Tab-separated table of C-alpha atoms and ligand atoms in Angstrom:
chain	number	residue	atom	x	y	z
A	1255	UNK	CA	-42.535	-92.748	6.108
A	1256	UNK	CA	-45.376	-91.569	4.040
A	1257	UNK	CA	-45.019	-89.081	1.309
A	1258	UNK	CA	-47.537	-86.318	1.381
A	1259	UNK	CA	-48.670	-85.585	-2.066
A	1260	UNK	CA	-50.860	-82.537	-2.080
A	1261	UNK	CA	-53.095	-83.214	-4.981
A	1262	UNK	CA	-52.259	-84.811	-8.291
A	1263	UNK	CA	-48.875	-84.138	-9.795
A	1264	UNK	CA	-48.865	-81.098	-11.952
A	1265	UNK	CA	-48.177	-81.384	-15.607
A	1266	UNK	CA	-44.713	-80.227	-16.374
A	1267	UNK	CA	-43.576	-78.279	-19.319
A	1268	UNK	CA	-44.820	-75.095	-20.829
A	1269	UNK	CA	-48.544	-74.539	-20.748
A	1270	UNK	CA	-50.045	-74.776	-24.202
A	1271	UNK	CA	-50.504	-71.334	-25.581
A	1272	UNK	CA	-52.782	-70.130	-28.284
A	1273	UNK	CA	-52.478	-67.006	-30.330
A	1274	UNK	CA	-55.396	-64.653	-30.318
A	1275	UNK	CA	-56.429	-64.160	-33.938
A	1276	UNK	CA	-57.422	-60.594	-33.183
A	1277	UNK	CA	-54.543	-59.093	-31.246
A	1278	UNK	CA	-51.874	-61.714	-31.861
A	1279	UNK	CA	-50.988	-62.128	-28.215
A	1280	UNK	CA	-50.484	-65.525	-26.644
A	1281	UNK	CA	-52.831	-66.985	-24.093
A	1282	UNK	CA	-53.195	-70.211	-22.231
A	1283	UNK	CA	-55.605	-72.638	-23.828
A	1284	UNK	CA	-58.137	-71.853	-21.107
A	1285	UNK	CA	-57.836	-68.104	-21.000
A	1286	UNK	CA	-58.080	-67.745	-24.760
A	1287	UNK	CA	-61.732	-68.779	-24.550
A	1288	UNK	CA	-62.338	-65.916	-22.159
A	1289	UNK	CA	-60.119	-63.489	-23.969
A	1290	UNK	CA	-61.332	-63.931	-27.541
A	1291	UNK	CA	-64.892	-62.626	-27.169
A	1292	UNK	CA	-63.615	-59.743	-25.043
A	1293	UNK	CA	-60.915	-58.940	-27.520
A	1294	UNK	CA	-63.368	-58.955	-30.405
A	1295	UNK	CA	-65.747	-56.746	-28.495
A	1296	UNK	CA	-62.962	-54.297	-27.784
A	1297	UNK	CA	-61.906	-54.414	-31.412
A	1298	UNK	CA	-65.442	-53.612	-32.532
A	1299	UNK	CA	-65.716	-50.735	-30.099
A	1300	UNK	CA	-62.448	-49.280	-31.329
A	1301	UNK	CA	-63.501	-49.778	-34.912
A	1302	UNK	CA	-66.753	-47.957	-34.367
A	1303	UNK	CA	-64.889	-44.941	-33.079
A	1304	UNK	CA	-63.126	-44.613	-36.390
A	1305	UNK	CA	-64.452	-42.574	-39.266
A	1306	UNK	CA	-66.293	-44.744	-41.753
A	1307	UNK	CA	-63.482	-44.648	-44.283
A	1308	UNK	CA	-61.085	-46.152	-41.771
A	1309	UNK	CA	-63.280	-48.916	-40.470
A	1310	UNK	CA	-62.220	-52.429	-41.242
A	1311	UNK	CA	-64.091	-55.684	-41.511
A	1312	UNK	CA	-63.958	-57.660	-38.297
A	1313	UNK	CA	-61.179	-60.224	-38.170
A	1314	UNK	CA	-62.357	-63.722	-38.930
A	1315	UNK	CA	-61.156	-66.628	-36.886
A	1316	UNK	CA	-59.193	-69.026	-39.047
A	1317	UNK	CA	-60.383	-72.589	-39.061
A	1318	UNK	CA	-58.405	-75.086	-37.065
A	1319	UNK	CA	-55.868	-76.883	-39.182
A	1320	UNK	CA	-56.616	-80.579	-39.172
A	1321	UNK	CA	-53.826	-82.944	-40.022
A	1322	UNK	CA	-54.482	-86.666	-40.057
A	1323	UNK	CA	-57.787	-86.319	-38.243
A	1324	UNK	CA	-56.533	-84.244	-35.338
A	1325	UNK	CA	-55.909	-80.584	-34.806
A	1326	UNK	CA	-52.445	-79.408	-35.689
A	1327	UNK	CA	-51.983	-76.860	-32.944
A	1328	UNK	CA	-48.790	-75.390	-34.297
A	1329	UNK	CA	-50.322	-74.779	-37.710
A	1330	UNK	CA	-53.542	-73.464	-36.190
A	1331	UNK	CA	-51.522	-71.130	-34.041
A	1332	UNK	CA	-49.661	-69.874	-37.047
A	1333	UNK	CA	-52.928	-69.262	-38.899
A	1334	UNK	CA	-54.245	-67.346	-35.896
A	1335	UNK	CA	-51.126	-65.278	-35.682
A	1336	UNK	CA	-51.205	-64.490	-39.380
A	1337	UNK	CA	-54.832	-63.437	-39.076
A	1338	UNK	CA	-53.883	-61.005	-36.326
A	1339	UNK	CA	-51.143	-59.584	-38.487
A	1340	UNK	CA	-53.674	-59.037	-41.230
A	1341	UNK	CA	-55.371	-56.635	-38.848
A	1342	UNK	CA	-52.550	-54.206	-39.295
A	1343	UNK	CA	-53.295	-50.805	-40.626
A	1344	UNK	CA	-51.454	-49.030	-43.340
A	1345	UNK	CA	-50.198	-45.576	-42.506
A	1346	UNK	CA	-51.823	-43.221	-44.978
A	1347	UNK	CA	-48.750	-41.003	-44.990
A	1348	UNK	CA	-45.843	-43.331	-45.503
A	1349	UNK	CA	-47.550	-46.580	-46.496
A	1350	UNK	CA	-45.917	-48.697	-43.837
A	1351	UNK	CA	-48.041	-51.140	-41.884
A	1352	UNK	CA	-48.571	-50.979	-38.184
A	1353	UNK	CA	-50.698	-52.572	-35.549
A	1354	UNK	CA	-53.583	-50.249	-34.678
A	1355	UNK	CA	-52.120	-49.257	-31.359
A	1356	UNK	CA	-48.693	-48.649	-32.856
A	1357	UNK	CA	-50.076	-46.572	-35.696
A	1358	UNK	CA	-51.317	-43.948	-33.317
A	1359	UNK	CA	-47.861	-43.578	-31.830
A	1360	UNK	CA	-46.256	-43.609	-35.245
A	1361	UNK	CA	-48.493	-40.881	-36.599
A	1362	UNK	CA	-47.344	-38.498	-33.926
A	1363	UNK	CA	-44.201	-38.120	-35.930
A	1364	UNK	CA	-45.467	-39.144	-39.352
A	1365	UNK	CA	-47.871	-36.588	-40.776
A	1366	UNK	CA	-49.213	-35.654	-44.190
A	1367	UNK	CA	-46.784	-32.760	-44.310
A	1368	UNK	CA	-43.863	-34.638	-42.961
A	1369	UNK	CA	-44.224	-38.349	-43.654
A	1370	UNK	CA	-41.709	-40.750	-42.283
A	1371	UNK	CA	-39.273	-41.882	-44.885
A	1372	UNK	CA	-39.994	-45.216	-46.424
A	1373	UNK	CA	-37.304	-47.742	-46.059
A	1374	UNK	CA	-36.259	-47.539	-49.671
A	1375	UNK	CA	-33.956	-50.460	-50.182
A	1376	UNK	CA	-32.018	-53.030	-48.344
A	1377	UNK	CA	-28.700	-51.383	-48.976
A	1378	UNK	CA	-28.214	-48.618	-46.522
A	1379	UNK	CA	-25.655	-46.257	-47.874
A	1380	UNK	CA	-22.881	-46.633	-45.504
A	1381	UNK	CA	-19.297	-46.469	-46.445
A	1382	UNK	CA	-17.448	-49.230	-44.812
A	1383	UNK	CA	-13.916	-48.221	-44.246
A	1384	UNK	CA	-12.218	-51.502	-44.381
A	1385	UNK	CA	-9.109	-52.070	-42.449
A	1386	UNK	CA	-7.162	-54.614	-44.360
B	77	ZN	ZN1	-56.806	-60.673	-28.428
B	78	ZN	ZN1	-46.365	-43.121	-41.563
């Protein structure tokens, strides 16, 4: 009886994923190389559409975090993710921060005349009727 092994055994476990420092989405370690330049290009195109006052400096790729001579992927990922979060835009009406694409949706209901209410404090006034 011979076992037919079609090709080398595939590596098990989750494929390594990398956060895109621009959009914050996760990609496989191979597709990130393809995605990043495209994502940056898209970002620049979107940015150019904006009025000058709203344009932002292009996101900068964080350096890989090296620990003990080798790349610490978890830490690098975190740095990438944080960089993408830095690309959030502040709503001029209510001051809350949103991702670019979310801001557009948000500003349909949040306008200069009728800004969305800021989340004032942690304590939401809610009377808890305790049943002892
Ligand atoms: Zn991206
Ligand atoms: Zn707002």
